Short mmCIF file of N, CA, C and O and ligand atoms in Angstrom, two decimals:
data_model
loop_
_atom_site.label_atom_id
_atom_site.label_comp_id
_atom_site.label_asym_id
_atom_site.label_seq_id
_atom_site.Cartn_x
_atom_site.Cartn_y
_atom_site.Cartn_z
N MET A 1 -46.07 30.13 -7.20
CA MET A 1 -45.21 30.54 -6.06
C MET A 1 -45.63 29.85 -4.76
O MET A 1 -46.80 29.67 -4.50
N GLY A 2 -44.62 29.49 -3.99
CA GLY A 2 -44.90 28.91 -2.68
C GLY A 2 -45.39 27.48 -2.70
O GLY A 2 -45.86 26.98 -1.70
N LYS A 3 -45.28 26.85 -3.86
CA LYS A 3 -45.70 25.44 -3.91
C LYS A 3 -44.61 24.58 -3.31
O LYS A 3 -43.45 24.97 -3.24
N ILE A 4 -45.00 23.40 -2.85
CA ILE A 4 -44.02 22.51 -2.25
C ILE A 4 -43.98 21.18 -2.99
O ILE A 4 -44.95 20.80 -3.63
N LYS A 5 -42.86 20.52 -2.84
CA LYS A 5 -42.69 19.22 -3.48
C LYS A 5 -42.49 18.14 -2.43
O LYS A 5 -42.07 18.43 -1.30
N GLY A 6 -42.77 16.92 -2.84
CA GLY A 6 -42.55 15.79 -1.97
C GLY A 6 -42.06 14.62 -2.80
O GLY A 6 -42.12 14.67 -4.03
N CYS A 7 -41.59 13.59 -2.14
CA CYS A 7 -41.11 12.41 -2.84
C CYS A 7 -42.32 11.60 -3.33
O CYS A 7 -43.23 11.33 -2.57
N GLY A 8 -42.29 11.22 -4.61
CA GLY A 8 -43.40 10.46 -5.18
C GLY A 8 -43.28 8.95 -4.95
O GLY A 8 -44.18 8.19 -5.27
N ASN A 9 -42.18 8.54 -4.37
CA ASN A 9 -41.92 7.12 -4.12
C ASN A 9 -42.57 6.70 -2.80
O ASN A 9 -42.12 7.07 -1.73
N GLU A 10 -43.65 5.93 -2.90
CA GLU A 10 -44.43 5.62 -1.70
C GLU A 10 -43.69 4.80 -0.66
O GLU A 10 -44.05 4.80 0.51
N SER A 11 -42.68 4.07 -1.07
CA SER A 11 -41.95 3.27 -0.09
C SER A 11 -40.78 4.03 0.52
O SER A 11 -40.06 3.51 1.36
N CYS A 12 -40.59 5.28 0.09
CA CYS A 12 -39.48 6.09 0.62
C CYS A 12 -39.86 6.70 1.97
O CYS A 12 -40.98 7.11 2.21
N GLU A 13 -38.87 6.75 2.84
CA GLU A 13 -39.05 7.32 4.18
C GLU A 13 -39.56 8.76 4.11
O GLU A 13 -40.39 9.19 4.90
N THR A 14 -39.03 9.49 3.16
CA THR A 14 -39.42 10.90 2.97
C THR A 14 -40.93 11.01 2.70
O THR A 14 -41.61 11.86 3.25
N HIS A 15 -41.42 10.12 1.87
CA HIS A 15 -42.84 10.10 1.54
C HIS A 15 -43.66 9.72 2.78
O HIS A 15 -44.67 10.33 3.09
N LYS A 16 -43.21 8.70 3.49
CA LYS A 16 -43.94 8.22 4.67
C LYS A 16 -44.01 9.29 5.76
O LYS A 16 -45.02 9.43 6.45
N LYS A 17 -42.91 10.00 5.92
CA LYS A 17 -42.87 11.04 6.96
C LYS A 17 -43.43 12.37 6.47
O LYS A 17 -43.43 13.35 7.20
N LYS A 18 -43.87 12.39 5.22
CA LYS A 18 -44.44 13.59 4.62
C LYS A 18 -43.49 14.78 4.70
O LYS A 18 -43.88 15.89 5.04
N ILE A 19 -42.24 14.48 4.41
CA ILE A 19 -41.25 15.56 4.39
C ILE A 19 -41.39 16.31 3.06
O ILE A 19 -41.57 15.68 2.02
N THR A 20 -41.32 17.61 3.12
CA THR A 20 -41.50 18.40 1.91
C THR A 20 -40.19 19.06 1.47
O THR A 20 -39.29 19.27 2.27
N TYR A 21 -40.15 19.36 0.18
CA TYR A 21 -38.99 20.02 -0.42
C TYR A 21 -39.42 21.35 -1.02
O TYR A 21 -40.60 21.55 -1.30
N LYS A 22 -38.43 22.20 -1.23
CA LYS A 22 -38.70 23.47 -1.92
C LYS A 22 -38.97 23.19 -3.38
O LYS A 22 -38.52 22.19 -3.94
N GLU A 23 -39.66 24.13 -4.01
CA GLU A 23 -40.00 23.98 -5.42
C GLU A 23 -38.75 23.87 -6.29
O GLU A 23 -38.76 23.24 -7.34
N SER A 24 -37.66 24.46 -5.84
CA SER A 24 -36.42 24.46 -6.62
C SER A 24 -35.70 23.11 -6.62
O SER A 24 -34.84 22.85 -7.45
N GLU A 25 -36.05 22.25 -5.66
CA GLU A 25 -35.41 20.93 -5.61
C GLU A 25 -36.03 20.02 -6.65
O GLU A 25 -37.21 20.13 -6.95
N ALA A 26 -35.23 19.11 -7.20
CA ALA A 26 -35.75 18.24 -8.25
C ALA A 26 -35.79 16.77 -7.87
O ALA A 26 -36.62 16.02 -8.37
N PHE A 27 -34.90 16.37 -6.96
CA PHE A 27 -34.86 14.95 -6.60
C PHE A 27 -34.85 14.75 -5.09
O PHE A 27 -34.34 15.59 -4.34
N CYS A 28 -35.41 13.62 -4.67
CA CYS A 28 -35.42 13.27 -3.26
C CYS A 28 -33.99 12.99 -2.79
O CYS A 28 -33.25 12.26 -3.44
N SER A 29 -33.64 13.56 -1.64
CA SER A 29 -32.28 13.36 -1.15
C SER A 29 -32.09 11.99 -0.52
O SER A 29 -30.98 11.54 -0.28
N LYS A 30 -33.18 11.28 -0.26
CA LYS A 30 -33.10 9.94 0.33
C LYS A 30 -32.98 8.86 -0.73
O LYS A 30 -32.12 8.01 -0.67
N CYS A 31 -33.92 8.89 -1.69
CA CYS A 31 -33.99 7.79 -2.65
C CYS A 31 -33.66 8.21 -4.07
O CYS A 31 -33.53 7.37 -4.95
N GLY A 32 -33.55 9.49 -4.32
CA GLY A 32 -33.18 9.96 -5.66
C GLY A 32 -34.33 10.00 -6.65
O GLY A 32 -34.12 10.28 -7.83
N SER A 33 -35.55 9.72 -6.20
CA SER A 33 -36.70 9.79 -7.09
C SER A 33 -36.99 11.23 -7.47
O SER A 33 -36.75 12.13 -6.67
N PRO A 34 -37.53 11.45 -8.67
CA PRO A 34 -37.92 12.82 -9.02
C PRO A 34 -39.03 13.30 -8.07
O PRO A 34 -39.92 12.53 -7.74
N LEU A 35 -38.93 14.55 -7.65
CA LEU A 35 -39.94 15.08 -6.72
C LEU A 35 -41.20 15.47 -7.48
O LEU A 35 -41.15 15.82 -8.65
N VAL A 36 -42.30 15.40 -6.79
CA VAL A 36 -43.59 15.78 -7.39
C VAL A 36 -44.20 16.89 -6.53
O VAL A 36 -43.88 17.01 -5.35
N TYR A 37 -45.07 17.69 -7.13
CA TYR A 37 -45.79 18.70 -6.35
C TYR A 37 -46.79 17.99 -5.45
O TYR A 37 -47.47 17.06 -5.88
N VAL A 38 -46.84 18.41 -4.19
CA VAL A 38 -47.79 17.79 -3.26
C VAL A 38 -48.62 18.87 -2.57
O VAL A 38 -48.20 20.02 -2.46
N CYS A 39 -49.78 18.45 -2.09
CA CYS A 39 -50.66 19.34 -1.34
C CYS A 39 -49.98 19.70 -0.02
O CYS A 39 -49.43 18.84 0.66
N LYS A 40 -50.02 20.97 0.33
CA LYS A 40 -49.39 21.45 1.55
C LYS A 40 -50.02 20.83 2.80
O LYS A 40 -49.39 20.74 3.84
N ASP A 41 -51.29 20.45 2.72
CA ASP A 41 -52.01 19.92 3.88
C ASP A 41 -51.92 18.40 4.00
O ASP A 41 -51.69 17.89 5.08
N CYS A 42 -52.17 17.68 2.92
CA CYS A 42 -52.33 16.23 3.05
C CYS A 42 -51.31 15.42 2.26
O CYS A 42 -51.36 14.20 2.28
N TYR A 43 -50.39 16.08 1.57
CA TYR A 43 -49.31 15.41 0.85
C TYR A 43 -49.80 14.60 -0.35
O TYR A 43 -49.11 13.74 -0.86
N THR A 44 -51.00 14.88 -0.80
CA THR A 44 -51.49 14.22 -2.01
C THR A 44 -50.73 14.76 -3.22
O THR A 44 -50.49 15.96 -3.30
N GLN A 45 -50.37 13.87 -4.11
CA GLN A 45 -49.65 14.30 -5.31
C GLN A 45 -50.54 15.18 -6.19
O GLN A 45 -51.71 14.86 -6.40
N LEU A 46 -49.99 16.29 -6.66
CA LEU A 46 -50.77 17.23 -7.45
C LEU A 46 -50.22 17.32 -8.87
O LEU A 46 -49.03 17.14 -9.08
N PRO A 47 -51.09 17.64 -9.83
CA PRO A 47 -50.57 17.89 -11.18
C PRO A 47 -49.75 19.18 -11.20
O PRO A 47 -49.94 20.05 -10.36
N ASP A 48 -48.84 19.28 -12.17
CA ASP A 48 -47.91 20.40 -12.25
C ASP A 48 -48.55 21.78 -12.19
O ASP A 48 -48.00 22.71 -11.63
N ASN A 49 -49.70 21.93 -12.81
CA ASN A 49 -50.27 23.26 -12.96
C ASN A 49 -51.32 23.60 -11.90
O ASN A 49 -52.07 24.54 -12.04
N SER A 50 -51.38 22.79 -10.82
CA SER A 50 -52.45 23.01 -9.86
C SER A 50 -52.05 24.01 -8.78
O SER A 50 -50.94 24.54 -8.77
N GLU A 51 -52.94 24.24 -7.85
CA GLU A 51 -52.72 25.16 -6.74
C GLU A 51 -51.86 24.49 -5.67
O GLU A 51 -51.49 23.35 -5.77
N LYS A 52 -51.61 25.23 -4.58
CA LYS A 52 -50.82 24.73 -3.46
C LYS A 52 -51.49 23.56 -2.75
O LYS A 52 -50.85 22.72 -2.16
N TYR A 53 -52.84 23.56 -2.77
CA TYR A 53 -53.59 22.53 -2.06
C TYR A 53 -54.39 21.72 -3.05
O TYR A 53 -54.77 22.22 -4.11
N CYS A 54 -54.68 20.48 -2.70
CA CYS A 54 -55.53 19.66 -3.55
C CYS A 54 -56.97 20.14 -3.44
O CYS A 54 -57.31 20.87 -2.51
N VAL A 55 -57.83 19.69 -4.34
CA VAL A 55 -59.21 20.17 -4.36
C VAL A 55 -59.93 19.91 -3.04
O VAL A 55 -60.72 20.71 -2.58
N ARG A 56 -59.60 18.77 -2.43
CA ARG A 56 -60.25 18.41 -1.17
C ARG A 56 -59.90 19.41 -0.07
O ARG A 56 -60.76 19.83 0.69
N CYS A 57 -58.64 19.76 0.03
CA CYS A 57 -58.21 20.68 1.07
C CYS A 57 -58.70 22.10 0.81
O CYS A 57 -59.02 22.83 1.73
N VAL A 58 -58.79 22.47 -0.46
CA VAL A 58 -59.35 23.79 -0.80
C VAL A 58 -60.80 23.85 -0.31
O VAL A 58 -61.22 24.82 0.32
N ALA A 59 -61.55 22.77 -0.56
CA ALA A 59 -62.94 22.70 -0.13
C ALA A 59 -63.04 22.77 1.39
O ALA A 59 -63.88 23.47 1.95
N ASN A 60 -62.15 22.04 2.08
CA ASN A 60 -62.13 22.05 3.54
C ASN A 60 -61.90 23.46 4.09
O ASN A 60 -62.51 23.86 5.06
N ARG A 61 -60.97 24.16 3.46
CA ARG A 61 -60.65 25.51 3.91
C ARG A 61 -61.85 26.43 3.77
O ARG A 61 -62.13 27.23 4.64
N GLU A 62 -62.56 26.29 2.66
CA GLU A 62 -63.72 27.16 2.44
C GLU A 62 -64.82 26.81 3.41
O GLU A 62 -65.52 27.68 3.92
N ASP A 63 -64.95 25.52 3.71
CA ASP A 63 -65.90 25.03 4.70
C ASP A 63 -65.67 25.68 6.04
O ASP A 63 -66.59 26.15 6.69
N ARG A 64 -64.42 25.68 6.48
CA ARG A 64 -64.06 26.23 7.78
C ARG A 64 -64.41 27.71 7.84
O ARG A 64 -64.89 28.19 8.84
N ARG A 65 -64.15 28.41 6.74
CA ARG A 65 -64.45 29.84 6.69
C ARG A 65 -65.94 30.07 6.88
O ARG A 65 -66.37 30.93 7.61
N ASP A 66 -66.75 29.24 6.21
CA ASP A 66 -68.20 29.34 6.31
C ASP A 66 -68.67 29.10 7.73
O ASP A 66 -69.53 29.82 8.24
N LYS A 67 -68.11 28.08 8.39
CA LYS A 67 -68.53 27.73 9.75
C LYS A 67 -68.21 28.86 10.71
O LYS A 67 -69.01 29.18 11.58
N THR A 68 -67.05 29.47 10.57
CA THR A 68 -66.66 30.58 11.43
C THR A 68 -67.68 31.70 11.31
O THR A 68 -68.10 32.26 12.32
N LYS A 69 -68.10 31.95 10.10
CA LYS A 69 -69.09 33.00 9.87
C LYS A 69 -70.38 32.66 10.60
O LYS A 69 -70.99 33.52 11.22
N LYS A 70 -70.78 31.41 10.54
CA LYS A 70 -72.02 30.98 11.19
C LYS A 70 -71.92 31.10 12.70
O LYS A 70 -72.87 31.50 13.37
N ILE A 71 -70.78 30.75 13.27
CA ILE A 71 -70.59 30.84 14.71
C ILE A 71 -70.68 32.31 15.15
O ILE A 71 -71.37 32.63 16.11
N VAL A 72 -70.04 33.18 14.42
CA VAL A 72 -70.08 34.60 14.74
C VAL A 72 -71.51 35.10 14.70
O VAL A 72 -71.96 35.82 15.58
N ALA A 73 -72.27 34.66 13.69
CA ALA A 73 -73.66 35.06 13.56
C ALA A 73 -74.47 34.52 14.73
O ALA A 73 -75.35 35.19 15.26
N GLY A 74 -74.16 33.29 15.17
CA GLY A 74 -74.86 32.66 16.29
C GLY A 74 -74.67 33.41 17.58
O GLY A 74 -75.61 33.56 18.37
N VAL A 75 -73.49 33.92 17.83
CA VAL A 75 -73.21 34.68 19.05
C VAL A 75 -74.13 35.89 19.10
O VAL A 75 -74.70 36.21 20.14
N GLY A 76 -74.31 36.50 17.96
CA GLY A 76 -75.18 37.67 17.87
C GLY A 76 -76.61 37.36 18.24
O GLY A 76 -77.28 38.15 18.90
N SER A 77 -77.10 36.16 17.90
CA SER A 77 -78.50 35.83 18.14
C SER A 77 -78.72 35.14 19.49
O SER A 77 -79.80 34.69 19.79
N GLY A 78 -77.68 35.01 20.30
CA GLY A 78 -77.84 34.45 21.63
C GLY A 78 -77.67 32.94 21.71
O GLY A 78 -77.83 32.36 22.77
N ALA A 79 -77.36 32.30 20.61
CA ALA A 79 -77.17 30.85 20.61
C ALA A 79 -76.00 30.45 21.51
O ALA A 79 -76.04 29.41 22.17
N ALA A 80 -75.00 31.27 21.59
CA ALA A 80 -73.83 30.98 22.40
C ALA A 80 -74.19 30.93 23.87
O ALA A 80 -73.70 30.08 24.62
N ALA A 81 -75.06 31.81 24.32
CA ALA A 81 -75.50 31.85 25.72
C ALA A 81 -76.21 30.56 26.08
O ALA A 81 -76.00 30.00 27.15
N VAL A 82 -77.06 30.07 25.19
CA VAL A 82 -77.77 28.81 25.40
C VAL A 82 -76.76 27.67 25.52
O VAL A 82 -76.85 26.85 26.42
N PHE A 83 -75.81 27.66 24.66
CA PHE A 83 -74.78 26.63 24.66
C PHE A 83 -74.02 26.63 25.98
O PHE A 83 -73.81 25.59 26.60
N ILE A 84 -73.64 27.79 26.46
CA ILE A 84 -72.90 27.90 27.72
C ILE A 84 -73.77 27.40 28.88
O ILE A 84 -73.29 26.69 29.77
N ALA A 85 -75.05 27.71 28.88
CA ALA A 85 -75.96 27.27 29.93
C ALA A 85 -76.01 25.74 30.00
O ALA A 85 -75.94 25.16 31.08
N ILE A 86 -76.12 25.10 28.85
CA ILE A 86 -76.18 23.63 28.79
C ILE A 86 -74.85 23.05 29.31
O ILE A 86 -74.83 22.13 30.11
N PHE A 87 -73.79 23.64 28.90
CA PHE A 87 -72.45 23.17 29.26
C PHE A 87 -72.26 23.26 30.77
O PHE A 87 -71.78 22.34 31.42
N THR A 88 -72.64 24.35 31.39
CA THR A 88 -72.45 24.56 32.84
C THR A 88 -73.30 23.57 33.62
O THR A 88 -72.85 23.02 34.62
N ARG A 89 -74.52 23.32 33.17
CA ARG A 89 -75.40 22.39 33.85
C ARG A 89 -74.81 20.97 33.81
O ARG A 89 -74.83 20.27 34.81
N GLY A 90 -74.29 20.60 32.66
CA GLY A 90 -73.71 19.28 32.47
C GLY A 90 -72.53 19.05 33.40
O GLY A 90 -72.30 17.95 33.86
N LYS A 91 -71.80 20.07 33.72
CA LYS A 91 -70.58 19.97 34.52
C LYS A 91 -70.89 19.65 36.00
O LYS A 91 -70.06 19.10 36.69
N ARG A 92 -72.07 20.03 36.48
CA ARG A 92 -72.40 19.87 37.90
C ARG A 92 -72.61 18.39 38.29
O ARG A 92 -72.56 18.06 39.46
N HIS A 93 -72.96 17.55 37.32
CA HIS A 93 -73.22 16.14 37.63
C HIS A 93 -71.99 15.40 38.10
O HIS A 93 -70.96 15.55 37.53
ZN1 ZN B 101 -37.64 9.57 -1.64
ZN1 ZN B 102 -54.81 18.18 0.33
#
Protein backbone atom coordinates (compact mmCIF):
# COMPACT_ATOMS: atom_id res chain seq x y z
CA MET A 1 0.00 0.00 0.00
CA GLY A 2 1.07 3.54 -0.75
CA LYS A 3 3.84 2.55 -3.09
CA ILE A 4 4.60 4.79 -6.03
CA LYS A 5 5.65 4.18 -9.58
CA GLY A 6 7.88 6.05 -11.95
CA CYS A 7 8.94 5.82 -15.57
CA GLY A 8 11.76 3.32 -16.07
CA ASN A 9 12.89 4.98 -19.29
CA GLU A 10 15.95 7.04 -18.36
CA SER A 11 15.71 9.32 -21.37
CA CYS A 12 12.06 10.17 -20.65
CA GLU A 13 11.19 13.60 -19.28
CA THR A 14 9.06 11.97 -16.60
CA HIS A 15 12.06 10.03 -15.34
CA LYS A 16 14.34 13.08 -15.43
CA LYS A 17 11.85 15.21 -13.53
CA LYS A 18 11.21 12.37 -11.10
CA ILE A 19 7.51 12.52 -11.67
CA THR A 20 5.67 9.76 -9.87
CA TYR A 21 2.55 7.77 -10.69
CA LYS A 22 -0.02 5.99 -8.59
CA GLU A 23 0.37 2.28 -8.08
CA SER A 24 -2.72 1.71 -10.21
CA GLU A 25 -1.13 3.26 -13.29
CA ALA A 26 0.69 0.90 -15.63
CA PHE A 27 2.28 3.03 -18.34
CA CYS A 28 4.04 6.36 -18.58
CA SER A 29 1.76 9.00 -20.06
CA LYS A 30 4.71 10.66 -21.83
CA CYS A 31 6.57 7.81 -23.48
CA GLY A 32 4.33 4.79 -22.95
CA SER A 33 7.00 2.75 -21.16
CA PRO A 34 5.81 0.33 -18.50
CA LEU A 35 6.03 1.96 -15.07
CA VAL A 36 8.28 0.56 -12.38
CA TYR A 37 8.12 0.86 -8.60
CA VAL A 38 10.45 3.61 -7.41
CA CYS A 39 11.75 4.79 -4.06
CA LYS A 40 9.63 7.63 -2.69
CA ASP A 41 12.76 9.58 -1.73
CA CYS A 42 15.35 9.10 -4.47
CA TYR A 43 13.44 7.60 -7.42
CA THR A 44 15.66 4.53 -7.52
CA GLN A 45 13.98 1.64 -9.27
CA LEU A 46 12.76 -0.97 -6.79
CA PRO A 47 11.92 -4.65 -7.17
CA ASP A 48 8.19 -5.47 -7.17
CA ASN A 49 8.06 -6.90 -3.68
CA SER A 50 10.10 -4.25 -1.88
CA GLU A 51 9.13 -1.48 0.53
CA LYS A 52 8.21 2.13 -0.32
CA TYR A 53 11.83 3.21 0.04
CA CYS A 54 15.06 1.70 -1.20
CA VAL A 55 17.46 0.18 1.34
CA ARG A 56 19.62 3.29 1.30
CA CYS A 57 16.76 5.62 2.18
CA VAL A 58 15.46 3.25 4.85
CA ALA A 59 18.93 3.36 6.43
CA ASN A 60 19.00 7.16 6.16
CA ARG A 61 15.67 7.43 7.91
CA GLU A 62 16.80 5.26 10.78
CA ASP A 63 19.99 7.29 11.00
CA ARG A 64 18.05 10.51 11.36
CA ARG A 65 15.91 9.00 14.11
CA ASP A 66 19.05 7.98 16.01
CA LYS A 67 20.59 11.45 15.70
CA THR A 68 17.45 13.14 17.00
CA LYS A 69 17.59 10.91 20.03
CA LYS A 70 21.22 11.87 20.62
CA ILE A 71 20.48 15.60 20.32
CA VAL A 72 17.65 15.32 22.83
CA ALA A 73 19.98 13.45 25.19
CA GLY A 74 22.64 16.15 24.68
CA VAL A 75 20.28 18.94 25.72
CA GLY A 76 19.73 17.11 28.97
CA SER A 77 23.46 16.96 29.73
CA GLY A 78 24.11 20.64 28.97
CA ALA A 79 25.87 20.14 25.64
CA ALA A 80 23.39 22.50 23.99
CA ALA A 81 24.32 25.33 26.36
CA VAL A 82 28.00 24.93 25.44
CA PHE A 83 27.11 24.98 21.77
CA ILE A 84 25.08 28.18 22.16
CA ALA A 85 27.96 29.86 24.05
CA ILE A 86 30.41 29.09 21.22
CA PHE A 87 27.93 30.28 18.63
CA THR A 88 27.28 33.62 20.39
CA ARG A 89 31.00 34.30 20.81
CA GLY A 90 31.64 33.60 17.14
CA LYS A 91 28.97 36.10 16.10
CA ARG A 92 30.66 39.08 17.84
CA HIS A 93 33.68 39.05 15.50
ZN1 LIG B 1 8.24 7.93 -19.64
ZN1 LIG C 1 15.76 5.78 -1.99
